[in-house]
XYZ file of C-alpha atoms in Angstrom:
352
model
C 11.397 -31.124 -18.246
C 10.730 -32.948 -15.009
C 13.652 -31.231 -13.298
C 12.221 -27.766 -14.780
C 8.852 -28.431 -13.083
C 10.389 -29.522 -10.058
C 12.627 -26.254 -9.623
C 9.625 -24.111 -10.439
C 7.455 -25.806 -7.827
C 10.091 -25.340 -5.156
C 10.461 -21.842 -6.097
C 6.803 -21.254 -5.853
C 6.689 -23.198 -2.583
C 9.561 -20.904 -1.064
C 7.880 -17.725 -2.281
C 4.640 -18.978 -0.712
C 6.486 -19.749 2.706
C 7.916 -16.273 2.739
C 4.849 -14.605 2.045
C 3.100 -16.623 4.538
C 5.549 -16.068 7.257
C 5.627 -12.147 6.419
C 1.879 -12.083 6.789
C 1.915 -14.279 10.067
C 4.528 -11.900 11.613
C 2.005 -8.989 11.207
C -0.830 -10.721 12.414
C 1.191 -12.361 15.447
C 2.193 -8.856 16.267
C -1.660 -8.018 16.055
C -3.550 -10.974 17.672
C -7.425 -11.050 16.938
C -8.155 -9.347 20.295
C -5.591 -6.327 19.603
C -6.785 -5.957 15.845
C -10.258 -5.677 16.860
C -9.306 -2.899 19.540
C -7.280 -1.311 16.953
C -10.195 -1.417 14.233
C -12.878 -0.041 16.589
C -10.393 2.814 17.831
C -9.639 4.020 14.348
C -11.487 7.242 13.469
C -13.848 6.487 10.678
C -12.503 9.533 8.815
C -9.262 7.992 8.875
C -6.942 5.215 7.564
C -4.995 2.763 10.230
C -2.743 0.559 8.245
C -2.581 -2.628 9.997
C 1.200 -2.992 9.105
C 1.933 0.527 10.699
C -0.145 0.309 13.822
C 1.467 3.605 15.417
C 0.392 5.653 12.349
C -2.801 7.554 11.804
C -3.677 8.890 8.364
C -6.225 11.625 8.119
C -4.728 13.641 5.347
C -6.748 14.956 2.369
C -10.190 13.996 3.941
C -11.674 17.488 4.022
C -11.925 17.525 7.778
C -12.818 20.715 9.558
C -11.598 19.474 13.196
C -9.197 16.967 14.459
C -10.971 13.673 15.309
C -9.862 11.666 18.871
C -6.597 10.239 18.508
C -5.967 6.803 20.016
C -3.381 6.301 22.475
C -1.264 4.028 20.478
C -0.469 6.693 17.713
C 3.143 7.982 17.468
C 2.633 9.442 13.903
C -0.305 11.492 12.881
C -1.108 12.785 9.441
C -3.620 15.547 9.174
C -2.314 17.473 6.174
C -4.410 18.957 3.320
C -7.514 19.382 5.169
C -9.803 22.430 6.290
C -8.941 22.478 10.086
C -9.069 25.757 11.924
C -8.613 24.826 15.592
C -6.331 22.571 17.608
C -7.934 21.941 20.965
C -7.020 19.732 23.717
C -9.870 17.259 23.609
C -8.707 15.178 20.537
C -5.410 14.439 22.222
C -6.592 13.558 25.621
C -5.376 9.747 25.049
C -2.471 10.634 22.444
C 0.387 10.926 25.150
C 2.790 8.823 22.762
C 2.753 11.266 19.591
C 6.038 11.972 18.426
C 5.186 13.476 14.893
C 2.181 15.717 13.700
C 1.926 16.965 10.520
C -0.908 19.666 10.098
C 0.593 21.122 6.907
C -2.019 22.945 4.537
C -4.922 23.813 7.046
C -6.533 27.100 8.113
C -5.172 27.278 11.544
C -4.738 30.500 13.175
C -3.177 31.347 16.518
C -6.601 32.109 18.042
C -7.651 28.868 16.957
C -4.851 26.939 18.898
C -5.974 26.211 22.585
C -3.772 27.607 24.942
C -0.870 25.072 26.212
C -2.402 22.161 24.041
C 1.181 21.977 22.332
C 3.148 22.090 25.364
C 1.174 19.236 26.820
C 2.149 16.787 23.951
C 5.529 16.207 25.861
C 6.987 13.354 23.658
C 6.240 15.203 20.417
C 9.618 15.456 18.234
C 8.417 16.838 15.059
C 5.788 19.679 14.429
C 4.814 20.776 10.878
C 2.323 23.662 10.701
C 3.332 25.040 7.020
C 0.729 26.726 4.847
C -1.433 27.925 7.503
C -2.746 31.229 8.387
C -0.410 31.762 11.759
C 0.456 35.420 12.160
C 3.111 34.543 15.055
C 4.961 31.559 16.123
C 2.835 29.384 18.469
C 3.447 29.227 22.113
C 4.111 27.403 24.309
C 5.854 24.445 22.601
C 6.645 21.045 23.409
C 10.147 21.077 25.101
C 11.563 18.108 23.486
C 10.702 19.165 20.030
C 13.389 18.498 17.391
C 12.108 19.946 14.153
C 9.642 23.051 14.005
C 8.462 23.862 10.491
C 6.213 27.069 9.903
C 6.976 28.039 6.398
C 4.615 29.726 4.371
C 2.429 31.089 7.006
C 1.939 35.054 7.779
C 4.258 35.289 10.792
C 5.350 38.614 11.652
C 5.893 38.224 15.357
C 8.083 35.829 17.404
C 7.071 35.965 21.101
C 9.604 36.610 23.707
C 11.004 33.380 25.089
C 9.206 31.229 22.911
C 12.342 29.189 22.044
C 14.042 29.561 25.646
C 13.260 25.938 26.529
C 13.809 24.261 23.291
C 17.146 22.720 23.679
C 16.729 19.924 21.386
C 15.647 21.782 18.382
C 17.865 20.988 15.558
C 15.776 22.484 12.721
C 13.618 25.693 12.591
C 11.968 26.811 9.247
C 10.431 30.074 9.047
C 10.875 30.684 5.555
C 8.228 32.710 3.433
C 6.600 34.600 6.091
C 6.282 38.312 6.867
C 9.388 38.814 9.528
C 10.814 42.250 9.389
C 14.271 43.048 11.102
C 12.272 44.388 14.146
C 10.768 40.818 14.820
C 14.579 39.281 15.240
C 15.970 40.953 18.556
C 19.392 40.015 20.267
C 17.572 37.230 22.325
C 15.039 35.826 19.889
C 16.970 32.610 19.536
C 18.292 32.436 22.914
C 17.910 28.541 24.138
C 18.372 27.041 20.833
C 21.833 25.746 21.945
C 21.599 22.396 19.196
C 20.166 24.341 16.475
C 21.645 23.040 13.018
C 19.578 24.552 10.419
C 17.699 27.929 10.440
C 15.942 29.003 7.454
C 14.586 32.652 7.211
C 14.421 32.920 3.205
C 11.449 34.706 1.604
C 10.771 37.297 4.419
C 11.276 40.991 4.635
C 14.970 41.135 6.229
C 17.227 44.188 5.531
C 19.913 43.250 7.945
C 21.590 40.121 8.974
C 19.610 38.565 11.983
C 21.112 38.889 15.392
C 22.443 36.496 17.688
C 22.283 33.425 15.577
C 22.863 30.174 17.594
C 26.366 29.363 17.854
C 25.766 25.804 16.629
C 24.222 26.600 13.456
C 25.508 24.684 10.461
C 23.071 25.967 7.672
C 21.839 29.342 7.279
C 19.552 30.258 4.758
C 18.680 34.018 4.024
C 17.624 33.738 0.339
C 15.190 36.249 -1.179
C 15.239 39.192 1.486
C 16.644 42.682 0.944
C 19.977 42.335 2.993
C 22.326 44.997 1.720
C 25.205 44.460 4.306
C 27.437 41.925 6.011
C 28.323 43.289 9.537
C 32.219 42.956 10.428
C 33.158 39.621 11.983
C 29.470 38.509 11.768
C 30.439 34.850 11.404
C 32.606 34.684 14.122
C 29.632 34.247 16.396
C 28.330 31.123 14.154
C 31.871 29.300 13.959
C 30.327 26.236 12.697
C 28.200 27.571 9.762
C 29.178 25.491 6.691
C 26.094 26.256 4.091
C 25.446 29.934 3.667
C 22.720 31.003 1.312
C 22.279 34.668 0.420
C 20.741 34.445 -2.983
C 18.340 37.237 -4.302
C 19.067 39.894 -1.829
C 20.851 43.433 -2.346
C 24.520 42.658 -1.442
C 27.103 45.035 -3.288
C 31.013 45.117 -2.918
C 30.603 47.959 -0.547
C 28.230 45.882 1.752
C 30.819 43.139 2.430
C 33.927 43.752 4.578
C 37.192 43.053 3.162
C 37.190 39.343 4.670
C 33.480 38.997 5.231
C 33.215 35.690 3.654
C 36.880 34.633 4.310
C 35.560 31.902 6.671
C 37.220 28.609 7.155
C 33.968 26.859 8.190
C 32.058 27.848 5.036
C 32.015 24.924 2.427
C 28.997 25.919 0.420
C 28.639 29.899 -0.408
C 25.579 31.027 -2.618
C 25.567 34.704 -3.484
C 23.699 34.415 -6.853
C 21.208 37.281 -7.921
C 22.975 40.167 -5.965
C 24.723 43.338 -7.195
C 28.487 42.166 -6.885
C 30.769 43.478 -9.491
C 33.779 41.416 -8.277
C 34.378 37.980 -6.221
C 34.768 38.574 -2.782
C 37.968 37.152 -0.907
C 37.232 33.417 -0.220
C 38.785 30.989 2.185
C 40.842 27.853 0.963
C 38.301 25.434 2.542
C 35.342 26.590 0.288
C 34.041 23.950 -2.073
C 31.066 25.408 -3.780
C 30.673 28.904 -4.817
C 27.655 30.438 -6.624
C 27.993 33.755 -7.909
C 25.728 33.685 -11.161
C 23.617 36.772 -11.939
C 25.461 39.466 -10.246
C 27.505 42.427 -12.379
C 30.774 40.764 -12.444
C 32.848 41.649 -15.729
C 36.040 40.002 -15.258
C 37.857 37.248 -13.262
C 41.424 37.429 -12.064
C 42.451 34.080 -10.637
C 45.656 35.685 -8.986
C 43.575 38.283 -7.040
C 40.989 35.663 -5.787
C 43.085 32.793 -5.303
C 43.184 32.151 -1.416
C 46.874 31.216 -1.621
C 49.619 32.649 -3.825
C 49.475 31.475 -7.225
C 53.476 30.556 -6.815
C 52.407 28.043 -3.900
C 49.326 26.908 -6.080
C 51.885 25.839 -8.760
C 53.914 23.955 -6.438
C 52.997 20.350 -7.105
C 54.259 19.028 -3.842
C 52.152 21.590 -1.687
C 49.128 19.855 -0.085
C 48.520 21.504 3.336
C 46.618 24.498 2.152
C 45.357 23.770 -1.391
C 42.339 25.149 -2.295
C 39.363 23.015 -2.089
C 37.057 24.866 -4.578
C 35.101 22.226 -6.690
C 32.502 24.054 -8.104
C 32.227 27.542 -9.594
C 29.310 29.183 -11.121
C 29.495 32.485 -12.859
C 26.879 32.585 -15.607
C 24.435 35.493 -15.748
C 27.455 38.033 -15.313
C 29.390 40.306 -18.025
C 32.212 37.721 -18.272
C 33.487 36.346 -21.611
C 35.030 33.014 -21.986
C 37.439 31.551 -21.763
C 38.256 30.567 -18.512
C 41.569 32.489 -17.269
C 44.274 29.899 -16.982
C 45.186 31.337 -13.569
C 41.877 30.100 -12.113
C 42.704 26.634 -13.100
C 46.307 26.975 -11.695
C 44.920 27.922 -8.313
C 41.948 25.770 -7.908
C 43.250 22.518 -9.044
C 40.119 20.358 -7.630
C 37.725 22.436 -10.005
C 35.506 19.818 -11.420
C 32.738 22.369 -12.991
C 32.888 25.938 -14.047
C 29.918 27.634 -15.541
C 30.479 30.883 -17.177
C-alpha cells in the first residue's frame, strides 16, 4: 500500500511539475510588462489568446467595421461578421500581417480602399470568400501565396491584376459569375508558381486560355464546357489532377488522344455525356466516369498498352497504373469484363 501511495504521489508531482513548467514558459515569454501591454492593445470586441500572442480573433462578433489591429499581429480572423469596408486606418500599425480571413462578410469592391491591400507587404494568405465582390480586387500584395475568392459575384478580372504575384500557388475563384470573355490570353500572366487553379461553378463554355504552365491541379467542375481543344494539355505539362465533372462533354468534343497525357494521375469526367471511355495514359491512377451514357466497356480497346503485353507477367516498364475506376450511373451491366482485369492489374476498386 505504501509503495502504491508513493508511486501515485510521484506521478502527481511529475504531472504538476510539467504543468507548472508549461505555464511558466508561457508567462516567461509574456512577462508582466508585456502581458499588460498586450491586454491593453487587444480590441475590446476581439479575443487575444495569451498562448498565441500573434493572433487576433474577431470572428462571429457582428462587427460592421475592422477594429485597429495591433502591431504584433500576424494572424487576423474576421470571418462571419457584417463588415462592408476595408480601409487603411485599422492596418496602420499592422505591418507584420501574414494571414487575413475576411470570409462571410458584406465586402464590395467599392468598399475596399484603393491600395489598402497592396500595402500589406508581408501578407501571404488572403481569404475573401462569401462576400459581394464583382471583380478580383486590385492591387494585391506582391508576396501573396494563397488568394481565396470563392462564392462572390465576380464576373471581371482586371487586366494585369496577377502580373506581379509570382509567389501565388493557389487561386480559388469557384462559384462566381465568370464567362469565357473574362478569361483572356493574358489573364493569368505572372502566376509562374501557381499550382492549384479552381474555376469550378462558373459559366464557362470553353476551356480557359493560357493556364499557367506549372499548374498541378485544375478544377473546372460545374461549367458548360463542350470541347477540349487539340493538344490543350501540352501547355500545362505538369497537370496531375483534372476535374471536369458536371459539364457537357460528348465523344465528339474530345480529341482522339485528348486525355492521353502522361502527367494526369486523377481524371474526373463524371456527369457528362460520354458514350465511351476516352483513350487514357498508362500513368493514370484514378478515373471517374460515373453518370455518363456509356453502355459497354471493352478492356482491349481502352487498355493503354496491348493486352498481349499486359498479360506478360515479366513486363513492368509500362504496366497501366489504374487503381480506381468508377463507372456507376451508366448503362453498363455486370460482370466486369475479364480483359479489364487483365489490362489493369493494379486495380483496387471498380464501381459499376
